[in-house]
Tab-separated table of C-alpha atoms in Angstrom:
chain	number	residue	atom	x	y	z
A	1	MET	CA	178.775	-106.218	-13.257
A	2	PRO	CA	182.551	-106.540	-12.637
A	3	PRO	CA	184.172	-104.265	-10.031
A	4	ARG	CA	185.637	-101.008	-11.308
A	5	SER	CA	189.238	-100.001	-10.777
A	6	ARG	CA	189.702	-99.298	-7.075
A	7	ALA	CA	191.307	-96.064	-5.973
A	8	LYS	CA	194.996	-96.554	-5.188
A	9	GLY	CA	196.888	-94.845	-2.406
A	10	ALA	CA	194.372	-93.668	0.151
A	11	THR	CA	192.498	-95.880	2.569
A	12	ILE	CA	188.846	-94.913	2.135
A	13	LEU	CA	186.566	-95.068	5.166
A	14	ALA	CA	182.810	-94.516	5.105
A	15	VAL	CA	181.209	-93.125	8.260
A	16	ALA	CA	177.553	-94.084	8.159
A	17	ASN	CA	174.418	-94.610	10.201
A	18	GLN	CA	170.990	-94.042	8.694
A	19	LYS	CA	169.755	-92.780	12.066
A	20	GLY	CA	170.305	-89.038	12.464
A	21	GLY	CA	171.720	-87.321	15.528
A	22	VAL	CA	174.458	-89.872	16.224
A	23	ALA	CA	177.459	-87.471	16.010
A	24	LYS	CA	178.409	-88.752	12.567
A	25	THR	CA	179.555	-85.425	11.163
A	26	THR	CA	181.315	-84.492	14.398
A	27	SER	CA	183.162	-87.795	14.200
A	28	VAL	CA	184.263	-87.234	10.600
A	29	ALA	CA	185.579	-83.738	11.346
A	30	SER	CA	187.280	-84.793	14.587
A	31	LEU	CA	188.819	-87.993	13.245
A	32	GLY	CA	190.016	-86.137	10.167
A	33	ALA	CA	191.789	-83.591	12.367
A	34	ALA	CA	193.210	-86.359	14.569
A	35	PHE	CA	194.596	-88.237	11.566
A	36	ALA	CA	196.139	-84.984	10.297
A	37	GLU	CA	197.829	-84.484	13.681
A	38	LEU	CA	199.346	-87.940	13.227
A	39	GLY	CA	200.930	-86.793	9.974
A	40	LYS	CA	198.373	-88.269	7.584
A	41	ARG	CA	197.189	-86.530	4.437
A	42	VAL	CA	193.416	-86.416	4.846
A	43	LEU	CA	190.504	-85.720	2.504
A	44	LEU	CA	186.953	-85.435	3.837
A	45	VAL	CA	183.962	-85.842	1.515
A	46	ASP	CA	180.570	-84.407	2.526
A	47	LEU	CA	177.875	-86.674	1.081
A	48	ASP	CA	174.990	-85.204	3.092
A	49	PRO	CA	172.667	-82.622	1.450
A	50	GLN	CA	172.411	-80.873	4.832
A	51	ALA	CA	176.108	-79.971	4.350
A	52	CYS	CA	176.791	-79.948	8.104
A	53	LEU	CA	180.388	-81.086	7.620
A	54	THR	CA	180.961	-78.323	5.074
A	55	PHE	CA	179.611	-75.697	7.453
A	56	SER	CA	181.512	-77.176	10.400
A	57	LEU	CA	184.800	-76.700	8.561
A	58	GLY	CA	184.167	-73.020	7.897
A	59	ILE	CA	182.778	-73.147	4.356
A	60	ASP	CA	179.379	-71.660	3.555
A	61	PRO	CA	177.591	-74.312	1.458
A	62	ASP	CA	175.417	-71.609	-0.100
A	63	GLN	CA	178.486	-69.840	-1.458
A	64	VAL	CA	180.459	-72.691	-3.073
A	65	GLU	CA	180.504	-72.466	-6.859
A	66	ALA	CA	180.780	-76.240	-7.299
A	67	SER	CA	180.258	-79.099	-4.866
A	68	VAL	CA	180.263	-82.880	-4.745
A	69	HIS	CA	176.916	-82.761	-6.569
A	70	ASP	CA	178.590	-81.254	-9.636
A	71	ALA	CA	181.313	-83.919	-9.590
A	72	LEU	CA	178.858	-86.811	-9.186
A	73	THR	CA	176.716	-85.577	-12.061
A	74	GLY	CA	179.724	-85.132	-14.346
A	75	ALA	CA	179.779	-81.349	-14.521
A	76	VAL	CA	183.326	-80.955	-13.114
A	77	PRO	CA	186.230	-83.221	-12.125
A	78	LEU	CA	186.324	-84.082	-8.429
A	79	ALA	CA	189.728	-82.437	-8.087
A	80	ASP	CA	188.189	-79.078	-9.004
A	81	VAL	CA	185.966	-78.997	-5.919
A	82	ILE	CA	188.608	-79.707	-3.262
A	83	PHE	CA	189.012	-77.013	-0.602
A	84	GLU	CA	191.877	-76.601	1.861
A	85	CYS	CA	190.487	-76.241	5.379
A	86	GLY	CA	191.774	-75.687	8.875
A	87	ASP	CA	192.919	-78.604	11.015
A	88	GLY	CA	195.199	-79.765	8.172
A	89	VAL	CA	192.469	-81.466	6.126
A	90	ASP	CA	191.028	-81.003	2.651
A	91	LEU	CA	187.299	-81.072	1.951
A	92	ILE	CA	184.974	-81.831	-0.925
A	93	PRO	CA	181.950	-79.778	0.124
A	94	SER	CA	178.259	-80.489	-0.181
A	95	SER	CA	175.319	-78.224	-0.970
A	96	ILE	CA	171.536	-78.453	-1.014
A	97	GLU	CA	171.771	-79.497	-4.668
A	98	LEU	CA	172.918	-82.913	-3.460
A	99	ALA	CA	169.306	-83.606	-2.448
A	100	GLY	CA	168.519	-84.081	-6.144
A	101	THR	CA	171.631	-86.031	-7.057
A	102	GLU	CA	170.164	-89.464	-6.376
A	103	SER	CA	167.351	-88.935	-8.891
A	104	VAL	CA	169.957	-87.959	-11.497
A	105	LEU	CA	172.059	-91.052	-10.803
A	106	LEU	CA	169.219	-93.569	-10.670
A	107	GLY	CA	169.064	-93.938	-14.424
A	108	ARG	CA	172.787	-94.377	-14.914
A	109	PRO	CA	174.300	-97.834	-15.425
A	110	GLY	CA	176.833	-98.744	-12.757
A	111	ARG	CA	175.581	-95.883	-10.601
A	112	GLU	CA	176.960	-97.466	-7.413
A	113	TYR	CA	180.526	-97.153	-8.760
A	114	ILE	CA	180.479	-93.447	-9.705
A	115	LEU	CA	182.110	-92.156	-6.511
A	116	GLN	CA	184.748	-94.886	-6.598
A	117	GLU	CA	185.779	-93.863	-10.108
A	118	LEU	CA	185.793	-90.155	-9.224
A	119	LEU	CA	188.061	-90.744	-6.234
A	120	ALA	CA	190.646	-92.752	-8.170
A	121	PRO	CA	192.486	-89.749	-9.715
A	122	VAL	CA	192.813	-87.892	-6.392
A	123	ALA	CA	193.387	-90.842	-4.043
A	124	THR	CA	197.140	-90.965	-4.587
A	125	ALA	CA	197.465	-87.513	-2.981
A	126	TYR	CA	196.071	-88.737	0.366
A	127	ASP	CA	196.607	-91.356	3.036
A	128	LEU	CA	193.019	-91.383	4.277
A	129	ILE	CA	189.697	-90.373	2.733
A	130	LEU	CA	186.682	-90.149	5.052
A	131	LEU	CA	183.192	-90.195	3.543
A	132	ASP	CA	180.498	-88.468	5.618
A	133	CYS	CA	177.324	-90.284	4.543
A	134	SER	CA	173.780	-88.959	4.655
A	135	PRO	CA	171.374	-90.504	7.215
A	136	SER	CA	169.815	-92.885	4.685
A	137	LEU	CA	170.599	-96.046	2.742
A	138	GLY	CA	170.104	-94.527	-0.692
A	139	VAL	CA	172.278	-94.365	-3.789
A	140	LEU	CA	174.800	-91.954	-2.246
A	141	THR	CA	175.419	-94.199	0.749
A	142	LEU	CA	175.704	-97.230	-1.541
A	143	ASN	CA	178.307	-95.281	-3.533
A	144	ALA	CA	180.236	-94.638	-0.332
A	145	LEU	CA	180.111	-98.282	0.761
A	146	THR	CA	181.184	-99.407	-2.711
A	147	ALA	CA	184.151	-97.020	-2.719
A	148	ALA	CA	185.272	-97.692	0.850
A	149	ARG	CA	187.599	-100.247	2.326
A	150	GLY	CA	186.179	-99.804	5.818
A	151	LEU	CA	183.006	-98.687	7.585
A	152	ILE	CA	182.764	-96.832	10.884
A	153	VAL	CA	179.331	-96.763	12.541
A	154	PRO	CA	178.832	-93.959	15.094
A	155	MET	CA	176.193	-94.940	17.646
A	156	PRO	CA	175.009	-93.223	20.833
A	157	CYS	CA	175.217	-95.393	23.927
A	158	GLU	CA	171.460	-95.651	24.414
A	159	MET	CA	168.958	-98.339	23.535
A	160	LEU	CA	167.365	-96.313	20.730
A	161	GLY	CA	170.850	-95.955	19.270
A	162	HIS	CA	170.643	-99.631	18.331
A	163	ARG	CA	167.793	-98.919	15.934
A	164	GLY	CA	168.937	-99.132	12.349
A	165	VAL	CA	172.390	-100.570	13.007
A	166	GLY	CA	171.194	-104.082	12.170
A	167	GLN	CA	169.630	-102.833	8.935
A	168	LEU	CA	172.846	-101.031	8.023
A	169	LEU	CA	174.857	-104.204	8.616
A	170	ASP	CA	172.399	-106.139	6.407
A	171	THR	CA	173.096	-103.585	3.670
A	172	VAL	CA	176.836	-104.001	4.227
A	173	ARG	CA	176.506	-107.751	3.709
A	174	ASP	CA	174.670	-107.151	0.439
A	175	VAL	CA	177.303	-104.642	-0.685
A	176	LYS	CA	180.095	-107.103	0.102
A	177	ARG	CA	178.323	-109.848	-1.834
A	178	ILE	CA	177.441	-107.795	-4.904
A	179	LEU	CA	179.487	-104.597	-5.138
A	180	ASN	CA	182.558	-104.519	-2.899
A	181	LYS	CA	184.015	-107.724	-1.490
A	182	LYS	CA	186.798	-105.786	0.283
A	183	LEU	CA	184.470	-103.752	2.506
A	184	ASP	CA	184.988	-104.460	6.218
A	185	VAL	CA	183.382	-103.001	9.318
A	186	VAL	CA	186.171	-101.244	11.203
A	187	GLY	CA	183.904	-100.914	14.213
A	188	VAL	CA	181.076	-99.226	16.060
A	189	LEU	CA	182.105	-95.857	17.489
A	190	PRO	CA	180.231	-95.207	20.760
A	191	THR	CA	179.300	-91.518	20.940
A	192	MET	CA	177.655	-89.107	23.411
A	193	TYR	CA	178.734	-91.381	26.241
A	194	ASP	CA	178.027	-90.587	29.878
A	195	GLY	CA	180.028	-92.961	32.045
A	196	ARG	CA	177.870	-92.114	35.079
A	197	SER	CA	174.841	-93.773	33.461
A	198	THR	CA	174.376	-97.460	34.243
A	199	HIS	CA	172.154	-97.762	31.181
A	200	GLN	CA	174.872	-96.420	28.903
A	201	GLN	CA	177.450	-98.689	30.500
A	202	ASP	CA	175.171	-101.658	29.788
A	203	VAL	CA	174.630	-100.592	26.168
A	204	LEU	CA	178.370	-100.145	25.644
A	205	ALA	CA	179.026	-103.611	27.053
A	206	ASP	CA	176.290	-105.135	24.884
A	207	VAL	CA	176.884	-103.570	21.469
A	208	GLY	CA	179.899	-105.611	20.359
A	209	GLU	CA	178.327	-108.925	21.302
A	210	ARG	CA	174.959	-107.969	19.849
A	211	TYR	CA	176.315	-107.281	16.359
A	212	GLY	CA	179.497	-109.330	16.373
A	213	ILE	CA	181.665	-106.394	15.315
A	214	PRO	CA	184.534	-104.492	16.965
A	215	VAL	CA	183.864	-101.564	19.293
A	216	LEU	CA	186.299	-98.673	18.908
A	217	ALA	CA	187.798	-97.274	22.089
A	218	PRO	CA	187.515	-95.142	24.041
A	219	PRO	CA	183.846	-94.096	23.831
A	220	ILE	CA	183.360	-90.444	22.895
A	221	PRO	CA	182.068	-88.503	25.918
A	222	ARG	CA	179.123	-86.122	25.816
A	223	THR	CA	180.359	-82.525	26.081
A	224	VAL	CA	179.121	-79.070	25.113
A	225	ARG	CA	182.500	-78.436	23.463
A	226	PHE	CA	181.308	-80.336	20.381
A	227	ALA	CA	178.463	-77.853	19.842
A	228	GLU	CA	180.806	-74.880	20.138
A	229	ALA	CA	183.374	-75.980	17.545
A	230	PRO	CA	181.316	-75.560	14.306
A	231	ALA	CA	180.637	-71.914	15.147
A	232	VAL	CA	184.272	-71.099	14.374
A	233	GLY	CA	184.662	-73.559	11.510
A	234	ARG	CA	187.109	-75.864	13.259
A	235	SER	CA	187.049	-79.230	14.992
A	236	ILE	CA	187.143	-79.749	18.751
A	237	LEU	CA	190.798	-80.726	18.393
A	238	GLU	CA	191.530	-77.061	17.631
A	239	THR	CA	188.895	-75.260	19.703
A	240	SER	CA	189.343	-77.316	22.878
A	241	ARG	CA	192.558	-79.230	22.431
A	242	THR	CA	192.833	-80.658	25.941
A	243	SER	CA	189.153	-81.505	26.423
A	244	LYS	CA	188.065	-85.085	27.061
A	245	GLY	CA	186.291	-85.130	23.697
A	246	ALA	CA	189.413	-84.115	21.776
A	247	GLN	CA	191.549	-86.622	23.670
A	248	ALA	CA	189.012	-89.393	22.982
A	249	TYR	CA	189.013	-88.770	19.227
A	250	ARG	CA	192.811	-88.772	19.171
A	251	ALA	CA	192.810	-92.160	20.895
A	252	VAL	CA	190.126	-93.533	18.564
A	253	ALA	CA	192.110	-92.370	15.527
A	254	LYS	CA	195.113	-94.362	16.767
A	255	ASP	CA	192.834	-97.352	17.440
A	256	ILE	CA	191.510	-97.194	13.867
A	257	LEU	CA	194.991	-97.046	12.363
A	258	THR	CA	195.980	-100.215	14.225
A	259	ARG	CA	192.947	-101.989	12.708
A	260	LEU	CA	193.583	-101.005	9.089
């Protein structure tokens, strides 16, 4: 099947790791806020049925009238489900209905290209679009990888954090071969890093060589400030502006922009 028309304007980045608990959603919210601080127009897309990103940005997923599920299934245009949030970013929210979206899409021809086509009309309004993927390698994640120009892989600096990264990179190779030849791995984003741990230092030193992909810098430190931010519907860049975590995400955002 020939590639569909690619969204013009925005650079689309998928943030994915099929292993849960890797600070994926925290990274999307924090990087989005950091890009906005740098003057970029940013759209975040919550592609996880758990809707953690939606909740983290102050929107109750149980109260939204329409979500990304409704756009993906053709009920409403994507532009109709965009919310303005704090931190200078816009959001396409998720809801529990997204758990059934994959079964709806499975029977559709060209199902891997649906998100790409939906993003095309809104992409010109943004500089960056970040896709928060669910912790799986299903149809929704394939849609994200097909729509994206780049992939960011959050990974805790621990040996178990390696699990699944190789499988994800195998999927990326298949996507590049069949669906999206322009997809590149921007880098692994080390998260929940404790620089006092020799084990974590060793993992950080090993990850780039192990997978042959860039490692974004600096690593994101482990801090309780990340757990506090969602309670007020903002990112750590707003709730704890001078914290080490906020400063790390600002630096990573600049690192990413130099790689694009």
